[in-house]
């Protein structure tokens, strides 16, 4: 009796435990620069509704699956989301989030090797002065040499 071969798959990414934070998304095969990997999907809600739902997890109140689309809308991937919600932040990302017509796509910024964790810079923006306390509420664990220590985007200098 011939041995069964492994089923063929076109899957490029997989969610599993991350060494960075919680779950992460990993490349199952080599991915070339510029490839669209996945759309960030979920329920599209107003910012008012996002504030009403917040926090998703009271024990980790600043961890959400929200993705800012514009001043009126946000994607809540906790409702109807896919694997994209598990992509972790990095200050030296290998992917980027590209918004196009109200949809968000995660694309590779460089060649990514099979087994490598996918990440993008969340660049969170908060309209208040950055204090040590505020930065500590949004810690980064990416470990990159150029790590900012926070998920918050750098403030623009005037």
CSV table of C-alpha atoms in Angstrom, one decimal:
chain,number,residue,atom,x,y,z
A,1,UNK,CA,0.0,0.0,0.0
A,2,UNK,CA,1.6,3.3,-1.0
A,3,UNK,CA,2.3,5.9,1.7
A,4,UNK,CA,-0.1,8.8,1.9
A,5,UNK,CA,1.4,12.1,0.9
A,6,UNK,CA,0.7,15.2,3.0
A,7,UNK,CA,-2.2,17.3,1.7
A,8,UNK,CA,-1.2,20.2,-0.5
A,9,UNK,CA,-2.0,23.6,0.9
A,10,UNK,CA,-1.8,27.1,-0.5
A,11,UNK,CA,-1.9,28.6,3.0
A,12,UNK,CA,0.8,31.2,3.4
A,13,UNK,CA,0.3,32.1,7.0
A,14,UNK,CA,-0.7,30.5,10.3
A,15,UNK,CA,-1.7,31.7,13.8
A,16,UNK,CA,0.2,30.2,16.7
A,17,UNK,CA,1.8,31.2,20.0
A,18,UNK,CA,4.2,34.1,19.7
A,19,UNK,CA,7.4,34.8,21.5
A,20,UNK,CA,6.6,38.5,21.2
A,21,UNK,CA,3.1,38.6,22.7
A,22,UNK,CA,0.2,36.1,23.0
A,23,UNK,CA,-0.7,34.8,19.6
A,24,UNK,CA,1.1,35.8,16.4
A,25,UNK,CA,0.9,35.1,12.7
A,26,UNK,CA,3.7,33.3,11.0
A,27,UNK,CA,4.8,32.7,7.3
A,28,UNK,CA,4.3,29.0,6.3
A,29,UNK,CA,6.4,29.6,3.1
A,30,UNK,CA,8.8,32.3,1.8
A,31,UNK,CA,6.8,35.4,1.0
A,32,UNK,CA,8.2,38.0,-1.5
A,33,UNK,CA,8.3,41.7,-0.9
A,34,UNK,CA,5.1,43.6,-1.9
A,35,UNK,CA,2.7,40.6,-1.5
A,36,UNK,CA,-0.8,41.2,-0.1
A,37,UNK,CA,-1.1,38.7,2.6
A,38,UNK,CA,-4.5,39.2,4.2
A,39,UNK,CA,-7.3,41.7,4.7
A,40,UNK,CA,-7.9,43.1,8.1
A,41,UNK,CA,-11.6,42.4,8.5
A,42,UNK,CA,-14.3,42.6,11.2
A,43,UNK,CA,-17.4,44.5,12.0
A,44,UNK,CA,-17.2,48.1,10.9
A,45,UNK,CA,-18.5,50.3,13.7
A,46,UNK,CA,-18.4,54.0,14.8
A,47,UNK,CA,-15.8,55.3,17.1
A,48,UNK,CA,-18.6,56.0,19.6
A,49,UNK,CA,-19.5,52.3,19.5
A,50,UNK,CA,-15.9,51.3,19.8
A,51,UNK,CA,-15.6,53.4,23.0
A,52,UNK,CA,-18.8,51.8,24.3
A,53,UNK,CA,-17.4,48.3,23.8
A,54,UNK,CA,-14.0,49.2,25.3
A,55,UNK,CA,-12.3,47.4,27.0
A,56,UNK,CA,-12.4,44.1,25.1
A,57,UNK,CA,-10.5,42.5,28.0
A,58,UNK,CA,-10.8,44.4,31.4
A,59,UNK,CA,-7.5,42.7,32.6
A,60,UNK,CA,-5.7,44.1,29.5
A,61,UNK,CA,-7.7,47.2,28.7
A,62,UNK,CA,-5.5,48.6,26.0
A,63,UNK,CA,-5.4,45.4,24.0
A,64,UNK,CA,-8.1,45.7,21.3
A,65,UNK,CA,-8.7,44.4,17.8
A,66,UNK,CA,-9.6,47.9,16.6
A,67,UNK,CA,-8.2,49.2,13.3
A,68,UNK,CA,-8.8,52.9,12.6
A,69,UNK,CA,-10.2,53.5,9.1
A,70,UNK,CA,-11.1,57.2,9.3
A,71,UNK,CA,-12.5,59.7,11.8
A,72,UNK,CA,-15.9,58.0,11.7
A,73,UNK,CA,-15.2,54.3,11.4
A,74,UNK,CA,-13.2,51.6,13.0
A,75,UNK,CA,-12.9,47.8,12.2
A,76,UNK,CA,-13.6,45.7,15.3
A,77,UNK,CA,-11.9,42.4,14.5
A,78,UNK,CA,-13.2,40.9,17.8
A,79,UNK,CA,-16.4,40.5,15.8
A,80,UNK,CA,-16.1,38.7,12.5
A,81,UNK,CA,-12.3,39.1,12.4
A,82,UNK,CA,-9.8,36.7,10.9
A,83,UNK,CA,-6.1,35.7,11.5
A,84,UNK,CA,-5.0,39.3,10.7
A,85,UNK,CA,-6.1,40.4,14.2
A,86,UNK,CA,-3.2,38.3,15.7
A,87,UNK,CA,-0.4,40.1,13.8
A,88,UNK,CA,1.8,41.7,16.4
A,89,UNK,CA,3.4,45.1,16.4
A,90,UNK,CA,7.1,45.7,15.7
A,91,UNK,CA,9.1,48.9,15.6
A,92,UNK,CA,11.1,47.3,12.7
A,93,UNK,CA,8.2,45.8,10.8
A,94,UNK,CA,8.3,43.3,7.9
A,95,UNK,CA,4.7,44.2,6.8
A,96,UNK,CA,2.6,47.3,6.5
A,97,UNK,CA,-1.1,48.0,6.7
A,98,UNK,CA,-2.4,49.6,3.6
A,99,UNK,CA,-5.9,51.3,3.6
A,100,UNK,CA,-7.7,51.3,0.3
A,101,UNK,CA,-11.2,52.6,0.0
A,102,UNK,CA,-12.1,51.8,3.6
A,103,UNK,CA,-10.5,48.3,3.4
A,104,UNK,CA,-7.2,47.4,5.1
A,105,UNK,CA,-4.7,45.0,3.6
A,106,UNK,CA,-1.6,43.7,5.2
A,107,UNK,CA,1.3,43.6,2.7
A,108,UNK,CA,4.9,42.5,3.0
A,109,UNK,CA,7.5,45.3,3.1
A,110,UNK,CA,10.4,42.9,2.4
A,111,UNK,CA,11.0,39.2,1.6
A,112,UNK,CA,9.8,37.2,4.6
A,113,UNK,CA,11.3,33.7,5.3
A,114,UNK,CA,9.1,30.7,6.1
A,115,UNK,CA,8.7,30.5,9.9
A,116,UNK,CA,9.2,34.2,10.4
A,117,UNK,CA,6.6,36.1,12.4
A,118,UNK,CA,4.6,38.8,10.6
A,119,UNK,CA,4.4,42.2,12.2
A,120,UNK,CA,3.6,45.8,11.4
A,121,UNK,CA,4.0,49.1,13.2
A,122,UNK,CA,0.7,49.8,14.9
A,123,UNK,CA,1.6,53.5,15.2
A,124,UNK,CA,-1.1,54.2,17.7
A,125,UNK,CA,-2.0,57.9,18.0
A,126,UNK,CA,-3.4,59.4,21.2
A,127,UNK,CA,-4.3,63.1,21.3
A,128,UNK,CA,-2.7,63.8,24.7
A,129,UNK,CA,0.9,64.5,25.8
A,130,UNK,CA,3.0,61.4,25.9
A,131,UNK,CA,4.1,60.8,29.5
A,132,UNK,CA,6.1,57.9,30.8
A,133,UNK,CA,2.9,56.6,32.4
A,134,UNK,CA,1.0,56.8,29.1
A,135,UNK,CA,3.8,55.1,27.1
A,136,UNK,CA,3.9,52.3,29.8
A,137,UNK,CA,0.2,51.7,29.2
A,138,UNK,CA,1.1,50.7,25.6
A,139,UNK,CA,4.3,48.7,26.0
A,140,UNK,CA,6.1,47.2,23.0
A,141,UNK,CA,7.8,43.8,23.3
A,142,UNK,CA,9.2,43.6,19.7
A,143,UNK,CA,12.8,43.4,20.8
A,144,UNK,CA,14.1,45.3,17.7
A,145,UNK,CA,17.3,47.2,18.2
A,146,UNK,CA,15.4,50.4,17.3
A,147,UNK,CA,12.4,49.6,19.6
A,148,UNK,CA,10.6,52.7,20.8
A,149,UNK,CA,9.4,50.8,23.9
A,150,UNK,CA,5.8,51.7,23.1
A,151,UNK,CA,3.1,51.0,20.5
A,152,UNK,CA,2.4,54.7,20.2
A,153,UNK,CA,3.5,56.5,17.1
A,154,UNK,CA,6.3,59.1,17.6
A,155,UNK,CA,4.9,62.6,18.0
A,156,UNK,CA,5.6,64.8,15.1
A,157,UNK,CA,7.9,67.7,15.9
A,158,UNK,CA,6.6,71.1,15.1
